[in-house]
mmCIF file of C-alpha atoms in Angstrom:
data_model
loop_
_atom_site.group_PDB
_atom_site.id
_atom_site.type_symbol
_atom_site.label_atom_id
_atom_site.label_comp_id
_atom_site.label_asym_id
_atom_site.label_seq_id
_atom_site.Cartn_x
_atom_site.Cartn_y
_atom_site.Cartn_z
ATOM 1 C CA UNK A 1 39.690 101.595 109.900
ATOM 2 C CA UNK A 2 40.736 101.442 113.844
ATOM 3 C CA UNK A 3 39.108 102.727 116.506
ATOM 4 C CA UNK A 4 41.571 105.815 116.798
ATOM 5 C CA UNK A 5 40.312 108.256 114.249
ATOM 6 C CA UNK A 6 40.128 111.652 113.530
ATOM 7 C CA UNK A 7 37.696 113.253 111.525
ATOM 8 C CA UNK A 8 39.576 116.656 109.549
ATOM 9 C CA UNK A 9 36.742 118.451 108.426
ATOM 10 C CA UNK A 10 37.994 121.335 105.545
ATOM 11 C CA UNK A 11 36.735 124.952 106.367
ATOM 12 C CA UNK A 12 37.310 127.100 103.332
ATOM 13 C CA UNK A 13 34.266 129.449 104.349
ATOM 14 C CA UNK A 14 32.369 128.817 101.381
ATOM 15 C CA UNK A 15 28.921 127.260 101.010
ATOM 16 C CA UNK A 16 29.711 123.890 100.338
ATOM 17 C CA UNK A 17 32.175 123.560 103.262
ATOM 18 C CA UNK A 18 30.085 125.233 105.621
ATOM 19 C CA UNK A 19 27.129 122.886 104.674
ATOM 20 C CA UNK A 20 29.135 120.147 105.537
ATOM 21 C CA UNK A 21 29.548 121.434 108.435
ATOM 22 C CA UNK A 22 26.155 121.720 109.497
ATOM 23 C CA UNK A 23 26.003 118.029 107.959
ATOM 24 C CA UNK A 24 28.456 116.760 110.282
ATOM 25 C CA UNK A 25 26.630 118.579 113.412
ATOM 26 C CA UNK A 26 23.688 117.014 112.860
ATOM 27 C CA UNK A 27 24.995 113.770 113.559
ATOM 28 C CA UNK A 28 26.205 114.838 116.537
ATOM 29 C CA UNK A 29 30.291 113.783 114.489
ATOM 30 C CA UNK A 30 33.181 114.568 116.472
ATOM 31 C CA UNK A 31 35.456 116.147 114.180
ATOM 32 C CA UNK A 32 38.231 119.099 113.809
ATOM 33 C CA UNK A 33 37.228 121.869 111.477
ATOM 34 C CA UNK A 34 40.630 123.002 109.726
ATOM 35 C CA UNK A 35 40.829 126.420 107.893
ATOM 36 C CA UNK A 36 43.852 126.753 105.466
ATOM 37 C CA UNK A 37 44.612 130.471 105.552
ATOM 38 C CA UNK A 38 45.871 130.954 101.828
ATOM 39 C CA UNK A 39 46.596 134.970 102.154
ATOM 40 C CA UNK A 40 44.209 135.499 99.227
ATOM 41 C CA UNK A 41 40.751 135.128 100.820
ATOM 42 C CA UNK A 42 38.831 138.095 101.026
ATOM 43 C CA UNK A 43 38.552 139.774 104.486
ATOM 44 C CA UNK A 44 34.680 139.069 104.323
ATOM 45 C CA UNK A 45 35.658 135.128 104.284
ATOM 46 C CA UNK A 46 37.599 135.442 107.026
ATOM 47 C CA UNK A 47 35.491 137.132 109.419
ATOM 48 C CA UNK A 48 33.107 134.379 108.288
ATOM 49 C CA UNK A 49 35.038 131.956 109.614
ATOM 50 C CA UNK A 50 35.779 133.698 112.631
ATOM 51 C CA UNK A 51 31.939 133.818 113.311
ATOM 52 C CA UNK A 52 31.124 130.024 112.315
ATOM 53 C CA UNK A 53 31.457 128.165 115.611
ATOM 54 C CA UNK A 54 29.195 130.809 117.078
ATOM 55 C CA UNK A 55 26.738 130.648 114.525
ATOM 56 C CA UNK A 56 26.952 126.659 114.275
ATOM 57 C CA UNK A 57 27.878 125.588 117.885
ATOM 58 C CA UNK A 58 30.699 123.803 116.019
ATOM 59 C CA UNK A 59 34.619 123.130 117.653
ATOM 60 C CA UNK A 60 36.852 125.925 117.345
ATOM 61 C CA UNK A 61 38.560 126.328 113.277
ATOM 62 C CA UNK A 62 41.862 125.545 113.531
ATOM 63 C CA UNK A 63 44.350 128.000 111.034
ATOM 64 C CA UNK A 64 47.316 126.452 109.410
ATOM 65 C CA UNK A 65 49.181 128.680 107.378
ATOM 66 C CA UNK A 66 52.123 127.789 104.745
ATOM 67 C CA UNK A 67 55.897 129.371 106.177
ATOM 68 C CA UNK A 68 58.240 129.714 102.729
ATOM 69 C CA UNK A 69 61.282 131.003 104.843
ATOM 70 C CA UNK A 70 63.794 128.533 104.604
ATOM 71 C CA UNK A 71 62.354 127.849 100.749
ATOM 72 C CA UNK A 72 63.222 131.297 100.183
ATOM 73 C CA UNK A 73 67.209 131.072 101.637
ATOM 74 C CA UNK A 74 67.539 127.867 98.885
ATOM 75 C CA UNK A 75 65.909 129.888 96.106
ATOM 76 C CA UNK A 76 68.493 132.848 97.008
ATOM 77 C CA UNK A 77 71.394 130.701 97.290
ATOM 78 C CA UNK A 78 70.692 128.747 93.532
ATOM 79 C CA UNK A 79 69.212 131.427 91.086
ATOM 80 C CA UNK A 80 72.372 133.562 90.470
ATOM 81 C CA UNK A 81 74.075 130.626 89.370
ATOM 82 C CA UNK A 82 71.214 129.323 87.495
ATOM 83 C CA UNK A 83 70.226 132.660 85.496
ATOM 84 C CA UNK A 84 73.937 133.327 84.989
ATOM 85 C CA UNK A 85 74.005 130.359 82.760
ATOM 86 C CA UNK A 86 70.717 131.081 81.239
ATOM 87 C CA UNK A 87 72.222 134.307 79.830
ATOM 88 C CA UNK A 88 69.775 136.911 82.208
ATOM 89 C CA UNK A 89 71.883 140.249 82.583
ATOM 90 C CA UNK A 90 73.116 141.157 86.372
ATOM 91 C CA UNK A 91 71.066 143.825 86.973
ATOM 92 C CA UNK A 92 67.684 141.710 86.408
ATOM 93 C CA UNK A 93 69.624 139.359 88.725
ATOM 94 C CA UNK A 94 70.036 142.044 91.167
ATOM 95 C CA UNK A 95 66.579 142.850 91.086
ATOM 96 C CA UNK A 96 65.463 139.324 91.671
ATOM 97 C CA UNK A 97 67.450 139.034 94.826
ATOM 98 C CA UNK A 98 66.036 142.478 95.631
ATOM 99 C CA UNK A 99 62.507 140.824 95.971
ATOM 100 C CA UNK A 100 63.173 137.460 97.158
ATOM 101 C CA UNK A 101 62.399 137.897 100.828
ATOM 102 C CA UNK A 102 59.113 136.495 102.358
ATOM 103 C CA UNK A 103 56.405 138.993 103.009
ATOM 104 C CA UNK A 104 54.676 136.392 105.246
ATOM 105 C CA UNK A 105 51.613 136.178 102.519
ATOM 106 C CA UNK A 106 51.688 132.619 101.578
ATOM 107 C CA UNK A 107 50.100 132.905 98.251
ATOM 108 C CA UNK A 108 52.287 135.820 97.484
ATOM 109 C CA UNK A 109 54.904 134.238 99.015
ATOM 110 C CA UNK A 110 54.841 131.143 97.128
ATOM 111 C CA UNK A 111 54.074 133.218 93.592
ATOM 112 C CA UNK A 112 57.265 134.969 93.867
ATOM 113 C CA UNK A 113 59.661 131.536 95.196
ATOM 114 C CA UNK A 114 58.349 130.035 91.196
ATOM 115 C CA UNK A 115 58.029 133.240 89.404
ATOM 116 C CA UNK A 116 55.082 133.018 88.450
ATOM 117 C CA UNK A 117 50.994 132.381 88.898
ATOM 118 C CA UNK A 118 49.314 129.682 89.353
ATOM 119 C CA UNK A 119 47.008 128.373 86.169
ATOM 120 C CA UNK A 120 45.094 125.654 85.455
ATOM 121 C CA UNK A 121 47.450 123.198 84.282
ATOM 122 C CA UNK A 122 49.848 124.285 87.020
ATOM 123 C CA UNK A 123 47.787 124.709 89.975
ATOM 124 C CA UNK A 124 49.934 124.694 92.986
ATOM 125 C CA UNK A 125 48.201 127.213 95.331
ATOM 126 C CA UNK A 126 45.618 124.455 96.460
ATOM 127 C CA UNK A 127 47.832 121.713 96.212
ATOM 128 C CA UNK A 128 50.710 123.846 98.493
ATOM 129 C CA UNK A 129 48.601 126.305 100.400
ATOM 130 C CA UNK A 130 45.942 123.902 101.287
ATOM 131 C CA UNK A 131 46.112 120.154 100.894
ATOM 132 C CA UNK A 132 49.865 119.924 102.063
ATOM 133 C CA UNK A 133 49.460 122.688 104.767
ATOM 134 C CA UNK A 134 46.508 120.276 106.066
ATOM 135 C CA UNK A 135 48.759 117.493 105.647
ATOM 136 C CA UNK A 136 52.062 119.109 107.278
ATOM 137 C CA UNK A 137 50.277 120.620 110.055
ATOM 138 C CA UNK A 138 47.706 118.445 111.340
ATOM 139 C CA UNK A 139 47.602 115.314 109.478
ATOM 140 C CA UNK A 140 50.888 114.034 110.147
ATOM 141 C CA UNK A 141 51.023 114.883 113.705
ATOM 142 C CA UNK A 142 47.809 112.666 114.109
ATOM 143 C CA UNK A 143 49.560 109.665 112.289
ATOM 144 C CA UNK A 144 52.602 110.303 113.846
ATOM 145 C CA UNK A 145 50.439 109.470 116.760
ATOM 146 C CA UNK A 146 49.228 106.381 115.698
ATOM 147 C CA UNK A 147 45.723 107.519 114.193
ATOM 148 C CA UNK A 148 43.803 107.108 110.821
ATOM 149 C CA UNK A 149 42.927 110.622 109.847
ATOM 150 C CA UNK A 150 39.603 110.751 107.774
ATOM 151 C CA UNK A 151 39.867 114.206 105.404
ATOM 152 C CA UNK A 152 36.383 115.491 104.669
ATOM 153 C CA UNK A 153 35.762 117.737 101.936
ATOM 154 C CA UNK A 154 33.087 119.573 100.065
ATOM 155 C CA UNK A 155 32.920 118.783 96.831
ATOM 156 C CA UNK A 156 30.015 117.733 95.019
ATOM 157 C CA UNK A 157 30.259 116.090 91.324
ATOM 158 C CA UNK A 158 27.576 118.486 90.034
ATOM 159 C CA UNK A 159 30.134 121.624 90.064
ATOM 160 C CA UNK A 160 32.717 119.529 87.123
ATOM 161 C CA UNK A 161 32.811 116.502 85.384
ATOM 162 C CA UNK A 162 36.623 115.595 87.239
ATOM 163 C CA UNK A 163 34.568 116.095 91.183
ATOM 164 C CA UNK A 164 31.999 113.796 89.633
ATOM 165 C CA UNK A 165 34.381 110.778 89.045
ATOM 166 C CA UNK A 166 35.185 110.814 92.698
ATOM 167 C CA UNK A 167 34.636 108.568 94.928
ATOM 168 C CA UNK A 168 32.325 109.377 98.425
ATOM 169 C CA UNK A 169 35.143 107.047 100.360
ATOM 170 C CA UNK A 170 38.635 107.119 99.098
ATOM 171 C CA UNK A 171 41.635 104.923 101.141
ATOM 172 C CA UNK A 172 44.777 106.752 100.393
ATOM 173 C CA UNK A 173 46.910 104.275 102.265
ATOM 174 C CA UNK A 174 49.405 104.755 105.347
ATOM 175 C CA UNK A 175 46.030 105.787 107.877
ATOM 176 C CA UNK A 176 44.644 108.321 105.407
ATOM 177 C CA UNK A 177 40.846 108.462 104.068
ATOM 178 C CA UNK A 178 38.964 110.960 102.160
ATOM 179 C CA UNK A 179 35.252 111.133 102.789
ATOM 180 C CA UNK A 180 32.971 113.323 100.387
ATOM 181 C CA UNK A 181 29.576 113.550 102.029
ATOM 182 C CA UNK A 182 27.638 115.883 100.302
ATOM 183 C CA UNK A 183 29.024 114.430 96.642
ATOM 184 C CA UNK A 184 25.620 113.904 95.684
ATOM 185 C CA UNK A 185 24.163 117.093 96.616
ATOM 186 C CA UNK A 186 22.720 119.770 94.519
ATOM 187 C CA UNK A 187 23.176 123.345 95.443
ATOM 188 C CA UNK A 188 19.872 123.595 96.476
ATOM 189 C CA UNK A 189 20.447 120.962 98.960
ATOM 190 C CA UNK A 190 23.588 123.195 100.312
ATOM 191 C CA UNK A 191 21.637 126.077 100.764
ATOM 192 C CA UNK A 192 18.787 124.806 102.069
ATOM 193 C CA UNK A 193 20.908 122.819 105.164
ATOM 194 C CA UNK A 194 21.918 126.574 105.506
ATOM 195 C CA UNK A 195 18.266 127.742 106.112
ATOM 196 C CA UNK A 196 17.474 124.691 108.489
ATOM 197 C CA UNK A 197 20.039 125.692 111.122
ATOM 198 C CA UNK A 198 19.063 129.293 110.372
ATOM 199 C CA UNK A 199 22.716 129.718 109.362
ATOM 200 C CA UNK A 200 23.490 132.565 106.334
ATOM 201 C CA UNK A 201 25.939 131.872 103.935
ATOM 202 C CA UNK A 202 29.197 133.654 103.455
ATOM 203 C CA UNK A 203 27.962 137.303 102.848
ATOM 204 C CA UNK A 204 29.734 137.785 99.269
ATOM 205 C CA UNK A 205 27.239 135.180 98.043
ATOM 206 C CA UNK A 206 25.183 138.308 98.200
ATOM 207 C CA UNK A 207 27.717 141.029 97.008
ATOM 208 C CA UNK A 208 27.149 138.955 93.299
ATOM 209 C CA UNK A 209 30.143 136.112 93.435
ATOM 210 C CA UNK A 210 29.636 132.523 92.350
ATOM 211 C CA UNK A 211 32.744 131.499 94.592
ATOM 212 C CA UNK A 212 34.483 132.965 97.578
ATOM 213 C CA UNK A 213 37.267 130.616 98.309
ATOM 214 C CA UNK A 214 39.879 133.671 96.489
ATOM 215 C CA UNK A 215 39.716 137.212 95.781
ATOM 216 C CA UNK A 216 39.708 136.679 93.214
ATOM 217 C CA UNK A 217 40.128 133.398 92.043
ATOM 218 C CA UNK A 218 42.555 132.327 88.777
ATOM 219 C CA UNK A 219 39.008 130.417 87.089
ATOM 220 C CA UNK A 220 37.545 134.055 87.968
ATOM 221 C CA UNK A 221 34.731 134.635 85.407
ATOM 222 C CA UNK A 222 34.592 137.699 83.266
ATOM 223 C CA UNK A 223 31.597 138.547 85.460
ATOM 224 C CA UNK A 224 33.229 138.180 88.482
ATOM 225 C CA UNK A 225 36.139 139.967 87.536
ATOM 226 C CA UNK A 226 33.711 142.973 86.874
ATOM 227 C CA UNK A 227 32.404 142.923 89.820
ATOM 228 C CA UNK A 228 35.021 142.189 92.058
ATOM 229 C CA UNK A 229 36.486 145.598 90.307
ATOM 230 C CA UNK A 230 33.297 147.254 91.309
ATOM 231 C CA UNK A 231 32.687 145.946 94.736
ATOM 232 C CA UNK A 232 36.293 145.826 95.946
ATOM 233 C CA UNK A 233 38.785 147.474 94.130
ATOM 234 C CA UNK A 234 41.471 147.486 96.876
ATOM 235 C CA UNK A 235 41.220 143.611 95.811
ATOM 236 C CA UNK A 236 42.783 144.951 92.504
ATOM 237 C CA UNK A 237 44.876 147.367 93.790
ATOM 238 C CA UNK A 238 46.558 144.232 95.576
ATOM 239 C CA UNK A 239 46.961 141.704 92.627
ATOM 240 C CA UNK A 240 48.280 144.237 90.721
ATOM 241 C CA UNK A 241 51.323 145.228 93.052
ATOM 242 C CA UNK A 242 51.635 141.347 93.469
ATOM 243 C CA UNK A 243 51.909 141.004 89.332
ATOM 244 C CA UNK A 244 55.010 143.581 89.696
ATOM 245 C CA UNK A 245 56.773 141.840 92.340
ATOM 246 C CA UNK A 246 56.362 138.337 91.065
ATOM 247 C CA UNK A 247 57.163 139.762 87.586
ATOM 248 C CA UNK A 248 60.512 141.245 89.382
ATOM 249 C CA UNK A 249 61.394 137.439 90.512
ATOM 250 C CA UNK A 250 60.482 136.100 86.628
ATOM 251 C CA UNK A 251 63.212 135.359 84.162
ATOM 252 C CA UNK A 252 61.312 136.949 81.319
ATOM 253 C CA UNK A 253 60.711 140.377 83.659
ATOM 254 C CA UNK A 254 56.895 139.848 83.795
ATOM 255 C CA UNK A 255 53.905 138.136 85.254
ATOM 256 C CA UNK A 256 50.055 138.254 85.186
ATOM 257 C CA UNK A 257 48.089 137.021 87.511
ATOM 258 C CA UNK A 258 45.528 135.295 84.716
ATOM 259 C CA UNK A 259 46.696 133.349 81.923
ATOM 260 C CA UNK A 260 47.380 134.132 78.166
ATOM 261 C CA UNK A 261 43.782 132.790 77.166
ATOM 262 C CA UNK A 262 41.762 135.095 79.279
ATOM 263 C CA UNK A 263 41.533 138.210 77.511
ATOM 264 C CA UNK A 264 40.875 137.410 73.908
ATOM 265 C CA UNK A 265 43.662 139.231 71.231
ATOM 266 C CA UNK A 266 46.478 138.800 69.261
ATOM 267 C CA UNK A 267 48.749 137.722 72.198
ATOM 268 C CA UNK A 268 47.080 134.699 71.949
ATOM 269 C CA UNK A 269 48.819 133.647 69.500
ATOM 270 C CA UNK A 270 52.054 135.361 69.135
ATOM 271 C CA UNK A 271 54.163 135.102 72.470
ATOM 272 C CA UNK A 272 55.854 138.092 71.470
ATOM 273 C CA UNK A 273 53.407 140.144 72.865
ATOM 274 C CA UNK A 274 52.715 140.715 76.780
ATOM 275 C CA UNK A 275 50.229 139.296 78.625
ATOM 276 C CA UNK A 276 47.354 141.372 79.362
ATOM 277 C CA UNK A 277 47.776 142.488 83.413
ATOM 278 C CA UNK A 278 45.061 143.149 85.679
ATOM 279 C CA UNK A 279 44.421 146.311 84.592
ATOM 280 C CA UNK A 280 43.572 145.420 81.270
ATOM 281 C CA UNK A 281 41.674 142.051 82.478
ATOM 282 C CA UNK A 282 39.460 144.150 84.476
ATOM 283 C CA UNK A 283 38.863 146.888 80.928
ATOM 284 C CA UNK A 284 38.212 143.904 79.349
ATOM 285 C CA UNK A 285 35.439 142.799 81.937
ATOM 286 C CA UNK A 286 33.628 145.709 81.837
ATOM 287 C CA UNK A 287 33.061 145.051 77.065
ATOM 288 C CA UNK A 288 30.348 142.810 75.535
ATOM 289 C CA UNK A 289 30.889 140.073 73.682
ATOM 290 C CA UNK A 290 33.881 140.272 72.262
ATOM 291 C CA UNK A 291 35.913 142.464 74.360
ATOM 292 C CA UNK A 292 36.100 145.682 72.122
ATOM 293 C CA UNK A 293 32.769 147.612 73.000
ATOM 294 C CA UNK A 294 31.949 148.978 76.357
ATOM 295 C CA UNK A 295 29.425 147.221 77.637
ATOM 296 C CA UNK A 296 26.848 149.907 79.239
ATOM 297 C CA UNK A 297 24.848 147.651 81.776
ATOM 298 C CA UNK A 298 28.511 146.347 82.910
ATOM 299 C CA UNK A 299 29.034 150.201 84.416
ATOM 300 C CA UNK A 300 25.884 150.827 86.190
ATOM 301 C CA UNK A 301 26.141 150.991 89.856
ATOM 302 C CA UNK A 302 26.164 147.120 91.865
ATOM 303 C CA UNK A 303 22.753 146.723 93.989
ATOM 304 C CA UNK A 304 23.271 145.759 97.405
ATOM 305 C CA UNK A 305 22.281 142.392 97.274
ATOM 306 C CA UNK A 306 22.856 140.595 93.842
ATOM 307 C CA UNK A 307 23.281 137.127 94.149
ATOM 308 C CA UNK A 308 23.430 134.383 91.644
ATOM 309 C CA UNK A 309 21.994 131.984 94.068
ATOM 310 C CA UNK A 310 18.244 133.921 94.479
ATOM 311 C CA UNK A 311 19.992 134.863 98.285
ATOM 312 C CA UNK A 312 18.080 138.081 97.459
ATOM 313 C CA UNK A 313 14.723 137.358 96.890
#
């Protein structure tokens, strides 16, 4: 690498990002903390991140946000045409020009340009909303400048077998790097560079939720779900008004925000049938095993502090 580089360090407000953080401070690192703001963080996270540089004496966060605008004029201009010839009735084509205006919500925004949610085999929200907002926004000016850029990012290869088969120091050509310092750690080690700068974690580690990157997240446990519906039902409230106005911009009329396999039934296997909404994701949640009997513990009241990570004790 030259000697004109920029270190991009990736705030997401979550513990492993934050740790970094603290990493990076302690080695006295010049860098530029980045904070992608997807529109689906929880308003918790985001007053987290407005607090970090106090709390950590780090630079300010810059916020890069996705714009759809001129994404959404193309996607107005082509889909008469398009679902003309695919048979879909005028009216429904009506309705989908009805609703294809930005709200200025990336992740909502982006949802309703494709129709649809993001999943795990199609998991654009990162790859739009964050990695290419990064890139769009402050990468390329850097290169454009004539500097290397050096991306660092959180992950550690005990969270999935993919992070672990990644490398600490990864050239992606054209100036760009990828550095992974805390790859090795465990969570323990995350939390505990937490407690030697006397720095707490993002609150909802202590409202009960295993990740706080999305409210709620499409790999949202059944757990979670439950007690994201219990905690913050406003949360909810929101996903389901997004499933009817993404559903409004979907050729087949519909769209939930988690995917065919989470609630277990016979829409599984017969595509017939709809897709179980939020609504019924969240009933679901609050069964045993199994998903047809209430589960009675699930409906008890939330303690104040319930956290998966012993934050409580």
């Amino acid at each position: 690498m030259t000697m004109n580089v920029i270190y991009v360090l990736n705030v997401s407000g979550g513990k492993d990002s934050t740790a970094m953080l603290l990493w990076a401070m302690e080695r006295d690192m010049t860098f530029l903390p980045v904070f992608a703001d997807t529109g689906n963080e929880h308003r918790i996270t985001l007053e987290y991140i407005d607090r970090l540089p106090e709390m950590t004496g780090c630079p300010e966060i810059v916020r890069v946000r996705s714009d759809f605008a001129e994404a959404f004029q193309g996607r107005r201009r082509r889909l008469p045409d398009k679902w003309r010839k695919d048979g879909v009735p005028q009216d429904r084509i009506d309705e989908a020009l009805s609703n294809l205006h930005p709200s200025g919500n990336p992740f909502l925004d982006l949802c309703v340009l494709k129709g649809r949610f993001p999943s795990t085999r199609a998991r654009f929200c990162s790859q739009i909303l964050k990695h290419e907002a990064i890139h769009e926004y402050v990468i390329l000016p850097w290169l454009d400048r004539g500097w290397e850029t050096v991306s660092m990012l959180g992950i550690r290869a005990e969270e999935s077998p993919s992070r672990a088969g990644m490398l600490r120091i990864e050239d992606l050509g054209d100036g760009r790097w990828v550095f992974r310092p805390l790859l090795d750690w465990t969570v323990g080690d995350v939390f505990a560079i937490h407690r030697r700068h006397g720095v707490d974690p993002n609150p909802l580690y202590r409202l009960g939720c295993s990740r706080v990157g999305c409210m709620p997240c499409i790999h949202e446990s059944k757990a979670g779900i439950r007690n994201i519906a219990q905690r913050f039902p406003d949360d909810i409230s929101r996903i389901e008004k997004w499933e009817k106005r993404v559903g409004c911009v979907s050729k087949r009329g519909a769209s939930t925000f988690f995917a065919v396999n989470k609630v277990p039934g016979h829409h599984q296997g017969d595509t017939t049938l709809p897709i179980p909404p939020i609504r019924d994701v969240v009933r679901w949640s609050m069964t045993a095993r199994g998903g047809r009997q209430l589960d009675l513990f699930a409906t008890e009241k939330t303690g104040d502090c319930m956290s998966l990570y012993g934050l409580c004790e």
